[in-house]
Amino acid sequence: MLNFNIRGENIEVTPAIREHVEGKIEKVDRYFNEEIEATANVNLKVYNDKQTKVEVTIPMKNLTLRAEERHSDLYAAVDLIVDKLERQIRKYKTKVNRKFREREGVASFFATVEASDTPAEQSDEEAYNIVRTKQFDLKPMDQEEAVLQMNMLGHNFFIFTDAESDGTNIVYKRKDGKYGLIETN
């Protein structure tokens, strides 16, 4: 059963909005067994240009579902989010069923849904084939040098060894044009 934590930034979460969000996102509940207890964290944002952004994160024991959608219509964005979440669930379910049939774990969270064996999902399954492998030495550098290297290569992420901590880190370019850093433990 899904619980909801709905927040609004620059928008008041009215009962109508809450009802629409809960009604739509509860549809993903059918993909899971009854014993699942999760909280769907929903963040609604409205920007100055009247664009809305809907973010949904559903953390569970062995799996975290997350989707984000921008649209000029809040209700349409929620509908598109549900489609994204369902696609994610079907991909995970296909992967889990293929690789871990005999094991318990993530597979035990998924309920049997007949509509999940479509040809579109079979093509999603093939998308996980690794077609190229690269090996390289990680040069110690700071974050700024890593961003410069990433930009010089024209990539949207770059893996490097942090010169101070000696840890493996990743810098990446975000959708908003800014940069992010992932630090490993």
XYZ file of C-alpha atoms in Angstrom:
185
model
C 0.000 0.000 0.000
C 1.324 3.403 -0.943
C 1.319 6.318 1.461
C 1.749 9.825 0.087
C 3.897 12.790 1.042
C 2.911 15.583 -1.369
C 4.743 18.928 -1.278
C 4.201 22.010 -3.381
C 6.732 24.725 -4.233
C 5.142 27.954 -5.501
C 1.821 26.083 -5.590
C -0.804 25.229 -2.995
C -1.628 21.521 -2.942
C -5.414 21.697 -3.105
C -7.645 18.718 -2.310
C -8.337 18.346 -6.059
C -4.617 18.195 -6.877
C -3.991 15.782 -4.001
C -6.855 13.539 -5.130
C -5.602 13.518 -8.741
C -1.999 12.750 -7.757
C -2.962 9.984 -5.332
C -5.504 8.467 -7.737
C -3.036 8.325 -10.611
C 0.052 7.180 -8.716
C -1.907 4.499 -6.816
C -2.188 2.707 -10.184
C 1.406 1.478 -9.796
C 0.317 -0.307 -6.608
C -1.102 -3.136 -8.735
C 2.415 -4.152 -9.769
C 3.325 -5.075 -6.205
C 2.193 -7.619 -3.646
C -0.134 -6.423 -0.900
C 2.625 -6.646 1.712
C 4.557 -3.728 0.203
C 4.577 -0.625 2.387
C 6.067 2.446 0.730
C 5.755 6.213 0.777
C 5.488 8.051 -2.512
C 7.260 11.390 -2.130
C 5.718 13.796 -4.628
C 7.172 17.253 -5.213
C 5.195 19.720 -7.331
C 6.933 22.874 -8.563
C 5.660 25.793 -10.600
C 8.185 28.065 -12.298
C 7.847 31.700 -13.420
C 7.296 30.653 -17.022
C 4.233 28.656 -15.879
C 6.072 25.378 -16.444
C 5.345 22.742 -13.823
C 7.674 19.998 -12.686
C 6.492 16.850 -10.957
C 8.996 14.612 -9.186
C 8.013 11.267 -7.685
C 10.326 9.095 -5.599
C 9.164 5.795 -4.137
C 11.911 4.271 -1.977
C 11.442 0.613 -1.083
C 13.615 -2.007 0.559
C 15.488 -3.261 -2.543
C 14.383 -0.764 -5.154
C 13.844 2.974 -5.604
C 11.517 4.233 -8.298
C 12.025 7.813 -9.424
C 10.553 9.852 -12.239
C 10.486 13.521 -13.141
C 8.389 15.342 -15.731
C 8.055 18.956 -16.870
C 4.908 20.144 -18.601
C 2.818 23.277 -18.924
C -0.154 21.394 -17.418
C 0.268 19.922 -13.921
C -2.339 17.209 -14.487
C -0.729 16.119 -17.760
C 2.663 15.951 -16.012
C 1.204 13.629 -13.367
C -0.229 11.378 -16.099
C 3.164 11.233 -17.838
C 4.880 10.420 -14.528
C 2.642 7.394 -14.045
C 3.599 6.124 -17.515
C 7.295 6.522 -16.673
C 6.919 4.717 -13.342
C 5.041 1.841 -14.983
C 7.764 1.497 -17.642
C 10.425 1.419 -14.908
C 8.537 -1.237 -12.975
C 8.082 -3.380 -16.087
C 11.803 -3.094 -16.917
C 12.792 -4.065 -13.375
C 10.270 -6.879 -13.303
C 11.470 -8.269 -16.637
C 15.088 -8.076 -15.521
C 14.362 -9.641 -12.136
C 12.243 -12.413 -13.616
C 14.907 -13.241 -16.175
C 17.920 -13.273 -13.860
C 16.581 -14.150 -10.419
C 13.681 -16.559 -10.981
C 14.839 -18.988 -8.322
C 15.871 -16.362 -5.739
C 13.765 -14.318 -3.374
C 14.464 -10.656 -2.816
C 13.320 -8.000 -5.248
C 11.226 -10.548 -7.167
C 9.008 -11.142 -4.153
C 7.811 -7.506 -4.288
C 6.286 -7.817 -7.737
C 2.771 -9.056 -8.293
C 1.807 -10.879 -11.459
C 0.313 -8.469 -13.954
C -0.807 -10.052 -17.228
C -0.305 -6.948 -19.395
C 3.435 -6.948 -18.690
C 4.476 -9.388 -21.439
C 4.266 -7.028 -24.386
C 6.709 -6.889 -27.329
C 7.780 -3.390 -26.242
C 9.102 -4.831 -23.003
C 10.998 -7.534 -24.823
C 12.863 -4.817 -26.728
C 13.541 -3.032 -23.411
C 15.138 -6.239 -22.159
C 17.562 -6.233 -25.079
C 18.569 -2.643 -24.298
C 20.714 -3.924 -21.407
C 23.213 -5.645 -23.700
C 26.658 -4.092 -23.244
C 28.093 -3.451 -26.695
C 31.418 -1.840 -25.742
C 33.816 -1.941 -22.832
C 36.471 0.690 -22.065
C 39.335 0.538 -19.620
C 41.402 3.511 -18.518
C 43.551 4.726 -15.664
C 41.991 7.275 -13.347
C 44.245 10.299 -13.002
C 44.242 12.071 -9.628
C 42.760 15.576 -10.034
C 40.441 18.060 -8.387
C 36.770 18.638 -9.290
C 37.442 21.679 -11.479
C 40.000 19.811 -13.600
C 37.562 16.906 -13.952
C 34.846 19.272 -15.251
C 37.344 20.779 -17.715
C 38.362 17.302 -18.922
C 34.704 16.301 -19.314
C 33.945 19.408 -21.366
C 37.047 18.971 -23.527
C 35.974 15.409 -24.329
C 32.395 16.508 -25.039
C 30.975 13.995 -22.565
C 28.165 14.516 -20.074
C 30.012 12.703 -17.248
C 33.618 12.048 -16.220
C 35.090 9.563 -13.712
C 38.215 10.566 -11.811
C 40.237 9.954 -8.663
C 39.942 12.856 -6.221
C 43.475 14.087 -5.456
C 42.632 14.928 -1.817
C 40.500 11.969 -0.721
C 41.910 9.390 -3.184
C 38.294 8.287 -3.776
C 36.683 7.569 -7.125
C 34.259 10.372 -8.022
C 32.051 11.282 -10.955
C 31.224 14.753 -12.254
C 28.247 15.130 -14.581
C 26.380 17.795 -16.477
C 22.823 18.307 -15.266
C 19.792 19.086 -17.424
C 19.833 22.664 -16.129
C 23.394 23.135 -17.470
C 25.028 23.087 -14.036
C 27.351 20.366 -12.768
C 26.884 17.615 -10.229
C 29.341 15.495 -8.255
C 28.917 11.890 -7.123
C 31.309 10.839 -4.394
C 31.888 7.152 -3.662
C 32.628 5.697 -0.233
